[in-house]
mmCIF file of C-alpha atoms and ligand atoms in Angstrom:
data_model
loop_
_atom_site.group_PDB
_atom_site.id
_atom_site.type_symbol
_atom_site.label_atom_id
_atom_site.label_comp_id
_atom_site.label_asym_id
_atom_site.label_seq_id
_atom_site.Cartn_x
_atom_site.Cartn_y
_atom_site.Cartn_z
ATOM 1 C CA UNK O 1 -19.229 1.810 -13.444
ATOM 2 C CA UNK O 2 -21.861 1.535 -10.822
ATOM 3 C CA UNK O 3 -24.302 4.456 -11.591
ATOM 4 C CA UNK O 4 -23.660 5.826 -7.919
ATOM 5 C CA UNK O 5 -19.984 6.065 -8.662
ATOM 6 C CA UNK O 6 -21.255 7.509 -12.083
ATOM 7 C CA UNK O 7 -23.448 10.169 -10.526
ATOM 8 C CA UNK O 8 -21.300 10.368 -8.185
ATOM 9 C CA UNK O 9 -17.883 11.102 -10.625
ATOM 10 C CA UNK O 10 -20.367 13.227 -13.113
ATOM 11 C CA UNK O 11 -21.185 15.310 -10.129
ATOM 12 C CA UNK O 12 -17.385 15.653 -9.130
ATOM 13 C CA UNK O 13 -16.178 16.410 -12.505
ATOM 14 C CA UNK O 14 -18.735 19.281 -12.722
ATOM 15 C CA UNK O 15 -18.080 21.086 -9.486
ATOM 16 C CA UNK O 16 -13.827 21.131 -10.501
ATOM 17 C CA UNK O 17 -15.333 22.698 -13.875
ATOM 18 C CA UNK O 18 -16.956 24.830 -12.296
ATOM 19 C CA UNK O 19 -14.637 26.115 -10.100
ATOM 20 C CA UNK O 20 -11.838 27.602 -12.158
ATOM 21 C CA UNK O 21 -8.545 27.449 -11.334
ATOM 22 C CA UNK O 22 -5.546 29.068 -13.787
ATOM 23 C CA UNK O 23 -4.013 25.222 -14.434
ATOM 24 C CA UNK O 24 -8.001 23.017 -14.385
ATOM 25 C CA UNK O 25 -9.329 24.845 -17.314
ATOM 26 C CA UNK O 26 -6.352 23.610 -19.549
ATOM 27 C CA UNK O 27 -5.807 19.883 -17.803
ATOM 28 C CA UNK O 28 -8.466 17.443 -18.907
ATOM 29 C CA UNK O 29 -10.386 15.925 -16.058
ATOM 30 C CA UNK O 30 -8.018 13.052 -16.096
ATOM 31 C CA UNK O 31 -4.597 11.547 -14.776
ATOM 32 C CA UNK O 32 -2.454 8.763 -17.007
ATOM 33 C CA UNK O 33 -1.041 6.693 -14.220
ATOM 34 C CA UNK O 34 1.798 4.359 -15.451
ATOM 35 C CA UNK O 35 1.635 1.610 -13.186
ATOM 36 C CA UNK O 36 4.047 -1.350 -12.095
ATOM 37 C CA UNK O 37 2.883 -2.351 -9.055
ATOM 38 C CA UNK O 38 0.605 -5.947 -10.157
ATOM 39 C CA UNK O 39 -2.080 -5.475 -7.478
ATOM 40 C CA UNK O 40 -5.104 -6.397 -8.485
ATOM 41 C CA UNK O 41 -6.235 -4.997 -5.317
ATOM 42 C CA UNK O 42 -5.009 -1.263 -6.617
ATOM 43 C CA UNK O 43 -8.085 -1.057 -9.456
ATOM 44 C CA UNK O 44 -10.455 0.030 -6.284
ATOM 45 C CA UNK O 45 -8.444 2.409 -5.133
ATOM 46 C CA UNK O 46 -8.652 4.027 -8.283
ATOM 47 C CA UNK O 47 -12.392 3.847 -7.801
ATOM 48 C CA UNK O 48 -12.382 5.808 -5.080
ATOM 49 C CA UNK O 49 -9.431 8.072 -5.488
ATOM 50 C CA UNK O 50 -12.276 9.164 -8.579
ATOM 51 C CA UNK O 51 -15.068 8.900 -7.062
ATOM 52 C CA UNK O 52 -13.688 12.085 -4.745
ATOM 53 C CA UNK O 53 -11.921 13.881 -6.789
ATOM 54 C CA UNK O 54 -13.968 12.928 -10.480
ATOM 55 C CA UNK O 55 -10.250 12.760 -12.222
ATOM 56 C CA UNK O 56 -10.470 9.847 -14.163
ATOM 57 C CA UNK O 57 -7.854 7.170 -14.437
ATOM 58 C CA UNK O 58 -6.077 5.939 -17.775
ATOM 59 C CA UNK O 59 -4.152 3.239 -16.634
ATOM 60 C CA UNK O 60 -1.049 2.149 -18.100
ATOM 61 C CA UNK O 61 0.987 -1.486 -16.176
ATOM 62 C CA UNK O 62 4.150 -3.013 -17.255
ATOM 63 C CA UNK O 63 7.276 -4.059 -15.321
ATOM 64 C CA UNK O 64 8.607 -0.567 -13.986
ATOM 65 C CA UNK O 65 11.843 -0.600 -17.327
ATOM 66 C CA UNK O 66 9.698 -1.809 -19.644
ATOM 67 C CA UNK O 67 7.681 1.265 -18.076
ATOM 68 C CA UNK O 68 10.416 2.755 -17.762
ATOM 69 C CA UNK O 69 12.125 2.121 -21.801
ATOM 70 C CA UNK O 70 7.550 3.278 -22.432
ATOM 71 C CA UNK O 71 8.649 6.628 -21.498
ATOM 72 C CA UNK O 72 12.141 7.355 -22.748
ATOM 73 C CA UNK O 73 10.870 6.598 -25.517
ATOM 74 C CA UNK O 74 7.761 8.272 -25.677
ATOM 75 C CA UNK O 75 9.904 11.392 -25.082
ATOM 76 C CA UNK O 76 8.310 15.253 -24.464
ATOM 77 C CA UNK O 77 5.017 13.679 -26.126
ATOM 78 C CA UNK O 78 5.185 10.790 -22.939
ATOM 79 C CA UNK O 79 0.826 10.978 -22.058
ATOM 80 C CA UNK O 80 2.325 9.954 -18.856
ATOM 81 C CA UNK O 81 1.575 11.639 -14.882
ATOM 82 C CA UNK O 82 2.211 9.949 -12.592
ATOM 83 C CA UNK O 83 4.401 6.646 -12.563
ATOM 84 C CA UNK O 84 4.439 3.693 -9.922
ATOM 85 C CA UNK O 85 6.192 1.048 -8.882
ATOM 86 C CA UNK O 86 7.669 -1.253 -6.215
ATOM 87 C CA UNK O 87 10.500 -0.589 -5.585
ATOM 88 C CA UNK O 88 12.260 2.147 -4.397
ATOM 89 C CA UNK O 89 15.404 1.189 -7.229
ATOM 90 C CA UNK O 90 12.749 1.269 -9.885
ATOM 91 C CA UNK O 91 12.284 4.484 -8.447
ATOM 92 C CA UNK O 92 15.882 6.007 -8.073
ATOM 93 C CA UNK O 93 16.037 4.401 -11.915
ATOM 94 C CA UNK O 94 13.843 5.761 -13.707
ATOM 95 C CA UNK O 95 15.169 9.556 -11.887
ATOM 96 C CA UNK O 96 18.327 8.491 -13.092
ATOM 97 C CA UNK O 97 17.125 8.433 -16.415
ATOM 98 C CA UNK O 98 15.386 11.835 -15.951
ATOM 99 C CA UNK O 99 12.279 10.833 -16.369
ATOM 100 C CA UNK O 100 10.756 12.911 -12.617
ATOM 101 C CA UNK O 101 10.185 16.037 -11.421
ATOM 102 C CA UNK O 102 10.819 17.156 -8.189
ATOM 103 C CA UNK O 103 6.512 17.984 -6.716
ATOM 104 C CA UNK O 104 6.769 20.111 -3.464
ATOM 105 C CA UNK O 105 3.537 19.517 -1.276
ATOM 106 C CA UNK O 106 2.813 20.301 2.585
ATOM 107 C CA UNK O 107 0.232 17.261 2.541
ATOM 108 C CA UNK O 108 3.580 15.493 1.434
ATOM 109 C CA UNK O 109 6.651 16.153 2.729
ATOM 110 C CA UNK O 110 3.552 15.961 6.230
ATOM 111 C CA UNK O 111 2.369 12.745 5.794
ATOM 112 C CA UNK O 112 5.469 10.268 4.751
ATOM 113 C CA UNK O 113 8.826 9.850 6.513
ATOM 114 C CA UNK O 114 11.606 12.162 5.684
ATOM 115 C CA UNK O 115 13.884 8.590 5.554
ATOM 116 C CA UNK O 116 10.691 7.092 2.884
ATOM 117 C CA UNK O 117 11.100 9.836 0.180
ATOM 118 C CA UNK O 118 13.753 11.179 -2.805
ATOM 119 C CA UNK O 119 14.799 14.861 -0.828
ATOM 120 C CA UNK O 120 14.006 16.533 -3.614
ATOM 121 C CA UNK O 121 10.434 15.693 -3.965
ATOM 122 C CA UNK O 122 11.457 13.282 -7.317
ATOM 123 C CA UNK O 123 9.430 10.379 -5.739
ATOM 124 C CA UNK O 124 7.423 10.152 -2.257
ATOM 125 C CA UNK O 125 6.955 6.437 -1.118
ATOM 126 C CA UNK O 126 3.720 5.843 0.275
ATOM 127 C CA UNK O 127 4.039 1.455 1.834
ATOM 128 C CA UNK O 128 6.386 0.055 3.434
ATOM 129 C CA UNK O 129 7.828 -3.561 2.682
ATOM 130 C CA UNK O 130 10.135 -5.453 5.050
ATOM 131 C CA UNK O 131 12.138 -7.773 3.270
ATOM 132 C CA UNK O 132 13.032 -10.749 6.188
ATOM 133 C CA UNK O 133 13.313 -14.160 7.177
ATOM 134 C CA UNK O 134 11.184 -17.038 6.804
ATOM 135 C CA UNK O 135 12.425 -19.879 8.944
ATOM 136 C CA UNK O 136 11.282 -23.729 9.723
ATOM 137 C CA UNK O 137 10.757 -22.472 12.904
ATOM 138 C CA UNK O 138 11.538 -26.577 14.251
ATOM 139 C CA UNK O 139 15.462 -25.629 13.469
ATOM 140 C CA UNK O 140 15.633 -22.827 12.975
ATOM 141 C CA UNK O 141 16.578 -20.918 17.161
ATOM 142 C CA UNK O 142 14.670 -16.539 16.393
ATOM 143 C CA UNK O 143 18.146 -15.808 17.529
ATOM 144 C CA UNK O 144 20.329 -17.722 15.087
ATOM 145 C CA UNK O 145 18.131 -14.777 12.435
ATOM 146 C CA UNK O 146 18.089 -12.090 14.138
ATOM 147 C CA UNK O 147 21.128 -10.217 11.903
ATOM 148 C CA UNK O 148 21.533 -10.333 8.661
ATOM 149 C CA UNK O 149 24.794 -11.144 8.749
ATOM 150 C CA UNK O 150 23.641 -14.794 10.658
ATOM 151 C CA UNK O 151 22.015 -15.906 7.371
ATOM 152 C CA UNK O 152 25.810 -15.470 5.581
ATOM 153 C CA UNK O 153 27.487 -18.197 8.108
ATOM 154 C CA UNK O 154 28.497 -21.198 7.927
ATOM 155 C CA UNK O 155 25.329 -22.531 10.002
ATOM 156 C CA UNK O 156 23.399 -22.459 7.349
ATOM 157 C CA UNK O 157 25.439 -23.690 4.693
ATOM 158 C CA UNK O 158 22.667 -25.784 2.186
ATOM 159 C CA UNK O 159 20.168 -24.394 4.304
ATOM 160 C CA UNK O 160 19.177 -20.821 1.993
ATOM 161 C CA UNK O 161 16.302 -19.897 -0.439
ATOM 162 C CA UNK O 162 16.238 -17.220 -2.352
ATOM 163 C CA UNK O 163 15.394 -15.517 -5.424
ATOM 164 C CA UNK O 164 17.250 -14.481 -8.344
ATOM 165 C CA UNK O 165 19.860 -11.442 -8.673
ATOM 166 C CA UNK O 166 17.425 -10.040 -11.127
ATOM 167 C CA UNK O 167 15.238 -9.198 -7.896
ATOM 168 C CA UNK O 168 15.160 -5.762 -7.638
ATOM 169 C CA UNK O 169 13.980 -6.611 -3.429
ATOM 170 C CA UNK O 170 17.332 -8.042 -3.577
ATOM 171 C CA UNK O 171 18.404 -5.432 -5.928
ATOM 172 C CA UNK O 172 17.951 -3.751 -2.587
ATOM 173 C CA UNK O 173 18.519 -5.204 0.099
ATOM 174 C CA UNK O 174 21.644 -5.392 -0.685
ATOM 175 C CA UNK O 175 22.530 -1.861 -2.184
ATOM 176 C CA UNK O 176 21.586 -1.432 1.770
ATOM 177 C CA UNK O 177 24.173 -3.344 2.966
ATOM 178 C CA UNK O 178 26.600 -1.552 1.001
ATOM 179 C CA UNK O 179 25.464 1.315 2.286
ATOM 180 C CA UNK O 180 25.918 -0.173 5.809
ATOM 181 C CA UNK O 181 28.524 -2.124 5.376
ATOM 182 C CA UNK O 182 31.007 -0.207 2.236
ATOM 183 C CA UNK O 183 31.893 -2.452 -0.687
ATOM 184 C CA UNK O 184 33.874 -5.183 0.890
ATOM 185 C CA UNK O 185 32.314 -6.722 2.796
ATOM 186 C CA UNK O 186 28.934 -6.614 1.397
ATOM 187 C CA UNK O 187 30.952 -8.220 -0.762
ATOM 188 C CA UNK O 188 31.753 -11.546 1.416
ATOM 189 C CA UNK O 189 27.872 -11.946 2.379
ATOM 190 C CA UNK O 190 27.341 -12.205 -1.176
ATOM 191 C CA UNK O 191 29.936 -14.978 -1.182
ATOM 192 C CA UNK O 192 28.211 -16.523 2.276
ATOM 193 C CA UNK O 193 25.055 -16.175 0.491
ATOM 194 C CA UNK O 194 25.453 -17.554 -2.359
ATOM 195 C CA UNK O 195 27.812 -20.216 -0.202
ATOM 196 C CA UNK O 196 24.438 -20.779 1.884
ATOM 197 C CA UNK O 197 22.471 -21.597 -0.568
ATOM 198 C CA UNK O 198 20.058 -24.703 -1.364
ATOM 199 C CA UNK O 199 19.581 -25.059 -5.269
ATOM 200 C CA UNK O 200 20.222 -22.709 -7.283
ATOM 201 C CA UNK O 201 17.852 -19.412 -7.257
ATOM 202 C CA UNK O 202 13.632 -20.388 -9.099
ATOM 203 C CA UNK O 203 10.673 -18.969 -8.110
ATOM 204 C CA UNK O 204 9.297 -15.615 -6.671
ATOM 205 C CA UNK O 205 9.081 -15.101 -2.555
ATOM 206 C CA UNK O 206 6.086 -16.970 -1.926
ATOM 207 C CA UNK O 207 8.218 -20.166 -3.884
ATOM 208 C CA UNK O 208 11.290 -19.952 -0.819
ATOM 209 C CA UNK O 209 8.667 -19.651 1.808
ATOM 210 C CA UNK O 210 6.594 -23.054 0.098
ATOM 211 C CA UNK O 211 9.631 -24.835 0.153
ATOM 212 C CA UNK O 212 10.886 -24.057 3.761
ATOM 213 C CA UNK O 213 7.323 -25.934 4.838
ATOM 214 C CA UNK O 214 8.850 -27.806 2.269
ATOM 215 C CA UNK O 215 12.145 -28.874 3.941
ATOM 216 C CA UNK O 216 14.435 -27.696 0.997
ATOM 217 C CA UNK O 217 15.757 -25.960 3.314
ATOM 218 C CA UNK O 218 15.648 -24.126 6.576
ATOM 219 C CA UNK O 219 15.314 -20.069 5.852
ATOM 220 C CA UNK O 220 14.300 -18.032 2.933
ATOM 221 C CA UNK O 221 14.298 -14.306 2.273
ATOM 222 C CA UNK O 222 11.233 -12.425 1.546
ATOM 223 C CA UNK O 223 8.870 -8.975 1.113
ATOM 224 C CA UNK O 224 7.075 -9.782 4.427
ATOM 225 C CA UNK O 225 3.551 -7.994 2.951
ATOM 226 C CA UNK O 226 4.051 -12.694 0.905
ATOM 227 C CA UNK O 227 3.493 -14.200 4.450
ATOM 228 C CA UNK O 228 1.152 -12.129 5.714
ATOM 229 C CA UNK O 229 -1.297 -13.089 2.681
ATOM 230 C CA UNK O 230 -0.287 -16.780 2.981
ATOM 231 C CA UNK O 231 -1.058 -16.699 6.714
ATOM 232 C CA UNK O 232 -4.064 -15.437 6.098
ATOM 233 C CA UNK O 233 -5.174 -17.116 2.911
ATOM 234 C CA UNK O 234 -8.477 -19.153 1.757
ATOM 235 C CA UNK O 235 -5.769 -22.237 0.743
ATOM 236 C CA UNK O 236 -5.670 -23.883 3.978
ATOM 237 C CA UNK O 237 -1.866 -25.563 2.908
ATOM 238 C CA UNK O 238 -0.485 -21.983 2.250
ATOM 239 C CA UNK O 239 -2.233 -21.189 5.697
ATOM 240 C CA UNK O 240 -0.711 -24.761 7.794
ATOM 241 C CA UNK O 241 2.158 -23.934 6.436
ATOM 242 C CA UNK O 242 2.458 -20.748 8.254
ATOM 243 C CA UNK O 243 2.041 -22.494 11.507
ATOM 244 C CA UNK O 244 5.177 -23.969 10.615
ATOM 245 C CA UNK O 245 7.408 -21.736 8.516
ATOM 246 C CA UNK O 246 7.643 -18.754 11.508
ATOM 247 C CA UNK O 247 8.171 -14.478 9.677
ATOM 248 C CA UNK O 248 11.499 -13.461 11.609
ATOM 249 C CA UNK O 249 12.584 -9.877 11.057
ATOM 250 C CA UNK O 250 16.949 -9.456 10.801
ATOM 251 C CA UNK O 251 18.504 -6.092 11.613
ATOM 252 C CA UNK O 252 21.135 -4.948 10.078
ATOM 253 C CA UNK O 253 24.640 -3.494 12.635
ATOM 254 C CA UNK O 254 21.347 -2.805 14.868
ATOM 255 C CA UNK O 255 19.203 -0.948 13.653
ATOM 256 C CA UNK O 256 15.613 -3.138 12.260
ATOM 257 C CA UNK O 257 15.149 -4.641 9.926
ATOM 258 C CA UNK O 258 15.802 -3.412 5.908
ATOM 259 C CA UNK O 259 12.380 -1.400 4.328
ATOM 260 C CA UNK O 260 11.686 -1.239 1.347
ATOM 261 C CA UNK O 261 9.271 1.075 -0.922
ATOM 262 C CA UNK O 262 6.164 1.266 -3.235
ATOM 263 C CA UNK O 263 5.639 5.126 -3.878
ATOM 264 C CA UNK O 264 5.893 7.023 -6.937
ATOM 265 C CA UNK O 265 6.430 10.808 -8.818
ATOM 266 C CA UNK O 266 5.325 12.946 -10.882
ATOM 267 C CA UNK O 267 6.828 12.405 -14.786
ATOM 268 C CA UNK O 268 8.789 15.005 -15.557
ATOM 269 C CA UNK O 269 6.420 16.318 -19.143
ATOM 270 C CA UNK O 270 2.732 15.022 -16.901
ATOM 271 C CA UNK O 271 0.553 16.797 -19.357
ATOM 272 C CA UNK O 272 -1.917 16.578 -16.178
ATOM 273 C CA UNK O 273 0.640 18.160 -13.273
ATOM 274 C CA UNK O 274 -1.766 19.036 -10.631
ATOM 275 C CA UNK O 275 -3.706 15.538 -11.087
ATOM 276 C CA UNK O 276 -0.550 13.760 -10.515
ATOM 277 C CA UNK O 277 -0.047 15.614 -7.800
ATOM 278 C CA UNK O 278 -3.644 15.157 -6.055
ATOM 279 C CA UNK O 279 -3.282 10.883 -7.177
ATOM 280 C CA UNK O 280 0.305 11.384 -5.446
ATOM 281 C CA UNK O 281 -1.397 13.139 -2.211
ATOM 282 C CA UNK O 282 -4.861 9.912 -2.656
ATOM 283 C CA UNK O 283 -1.612 7.929 -2.172
ATOM 284 C CA UNK O 284 -0.251 9.500 1.451
ATOM 285 C CA UNK O 285 -3.403 9.273 2.430
ATOM 286 C CA UNK O 286 -5.170 7.458 5.941
ATOM 287 C CA UNK O 287 -7.571 5.546 3.740
ATOM 288 C CA UNK O 288 -5.605 4.718 0.258
ATOM 289 C CA UNK O 289 -2.609 3.405 2.829
ATOM 290 C CA UNK O 290 -4.923 1.189 5.610
ATOM 291 C CA UNK O 291 -6.692 0.321 1.867
ATOM 292 C CA UNK O 292 -3.691 -1.040 0.672
ATOM 293 C CA UNK O 293 -2.204 -2.271 4.208
ATOM 294 C CA UNK O 294 -5.575 -4.355 4.540
ATOM 295 C CA UNK O 295 -5.400 -5.643 0.771
ATOM 296 C CA UNK O 296 -1.932 -6.217 0.067
ATOM 297 C CA UNK O 297 -0.784 -6.816 3.230
ATOM 298 C CA UNK O 298 1.764 -3.995 2.862
ATOM 299 C CA UNK O 299 2.420 -2.045 5.806
ATOM 300 C CA UNK O 300 1.213 2.003 6.086
ATOM 301 C CA UNK O 301 4.593 3.797 5.306
ATOM 302 C CA UNK O 302 2.456 7.183 7.722
ATOM 303 C CA UNK O 303 3.128 6.214 11.426
ATOM 304 C CA UNK O 304 -0.328 8.198 12.120
ATOM 305 C CA UNK O 305 -1.749 5.536 10.507
ATOM 306 C CA UNK O 306 -2.947 2.423 11.971
ATOM 307 C CA UNK O 307 -1.994 -1.398 10.470
ATOM 308 C CA UNK O 308 -5.022 -3.028 10.196
ATOM 309 C CA UNK O 309 -5.656 -6.658 10.605
ATOM 310 C CA UNK O 310 -3.929 -8.920 8.947
ATOM 311 C CA UNK O 311 -0.944 -7.063 8.586
ATOM 312 C CA UNK O 312 -1.518 -5.779 12.872
ATOM 313 C CA UNK O 313 -0.227 -8.410 14.316
ATOM 314 C CA UNK O 314 3.375 -8.480 11.929
ATOM 315 C CA UNK O 315 3.320 -4.503 11.956
ATOM 316 C CA UNK O 316 5.524 -4.180 15.810
ATOM 317 C CA UNK O 317 8.731 -4.533 14.240
ATOM 318 C CA UNK O 318 12.061 -1.863 14.423
ATOM 319 C CA UNK O 319 12.517 -0.674 11.082
ATOM 320 C CA UNK O 320 15.708 -0.136 9.663
ATOM 321 C CA UNK O 321 15.789 4.299 9.471
ATOM 322 C CA UNK O 322 18.530 4.456 6.043
ATOM 323 C CA UNK O 323 17.002 6.242 3.458
ATOM 324 C CA UNK O 324 15.324 4.435 0.948
ATOM 325 C CA UNK O 325 17.123 6.837 -2.334
ATOM 326 C CA UNK O 326 20.550 5.799 -0.633
ATOM 327 C CA UNK O 327 20.729 2.578 -0.680
ATOM 328 C CA UNK O 328 18.377 2.556 -4.619
ATOM 329 C CA UNK O 329 21.038 4.203 -5.451
ATOM 330 C CA UNK O 330 23.247 0.936 -4.926
ATOM 331 C CA UNK O 331 21.636 -1.019 -7.021
ATOM 332 C CA UNK O 332 24.004 -1.205 -10.124
ATOM 333 C CA UNK O 333 27.010 -2.246 -7.137
ATOM 334 C CA UNK O 334 24.781 -4.514 -6.209
ATOM 335 C CA UNK O 335 23.623 -5.991 -8.978
ATOM 336 C CA UNK O 336 27.668 -6.283 -9.967
ATOM 337 C CA UNK O 337 28.961 -7.804 -6.908
ATOM 338 C CA UNK O 338 25.897 -10.336 -6.891
ATOM 339 C CA UNK O 339 27.227 -11.464 -10.619
ATOM 340 C CA UNK O 340 30.194 -11.260 -9.958
ATOM 341 C CA UNK O 341 29.451 -13.955 -6.606
ATOM 342 C CA UNK O 342 28.505 -16.216 -8.388
ATOM 343 C CA UNK O 343 24.360 -15.247 -7.501
ATOM 344 C CA UNK O 344 22.281 -15.864 -10.562
HETATM 345 FE FE1 LIG L 401 6.100 -8.332 -4.524
#
């Protein structure tokens, strides 16, 4: 820890200890964060929170299912205060397991649009990510990929790359299609996607984008930030590739692109609840959203936060207004549709 940070932290801790709210008296100046976000760029943000509040963040990392299992087994003794994850479905699963408590906060409800948070306040989305399409601009016209329905059409037989069905990003997308279209039509779409696969699913989103660049497929499903990161990367090959492989924003029923969130909620047995709420409020701040947008290339959730470079070049798209809690709850249905259709 830098000396300045240390001194600021110390001062903050003394100041907070001095003003004795009933809660603050009994709570340590720390907060236990269970994080399923896998991005190093979050670390300076945690330091900044400590600098501002004097509250130290103890971080436990894992994938969402590991953290959910851990919280379940820890039960009422769980030290978890906050759980954050990079998918609405993961937050919904934690909620279903009874791991969150609803939080009412004027700051959170005013900063986070209603469709990007759980209606009862169990979890809140701080950043948005669109699940969209990377396409070979030499072979595909933008109007051929302007609707999710078109990706499942025979036009793209053997020409589509996508990762496996256990990706929560895909589960949320199919969940959104079920929510919009009903199960039958979503099932037909999933079958069309399986028929269109250029190869069995392998790798992550960046591998799909690179496969388009290598001519393995013409279109690929990807989260927006993976593409934006490649387009602004230090890696020359990645940057060059994004001159030929473009980013397209398909629409769902003419209402805009499917948008997922990263976000979090307060643990049901949070030992430091007040600090947990402060951490969520910090994530919802313009400063935190700008930082994550700049570093991880996600889009801010709050409409008043201007997207920084390089995200700004991609942020002017129509986002589907569907509630994230609605498609998140459809993940189990999505999983069974996809498995039945052979999307491995
Ligand atoms: Fe990711």
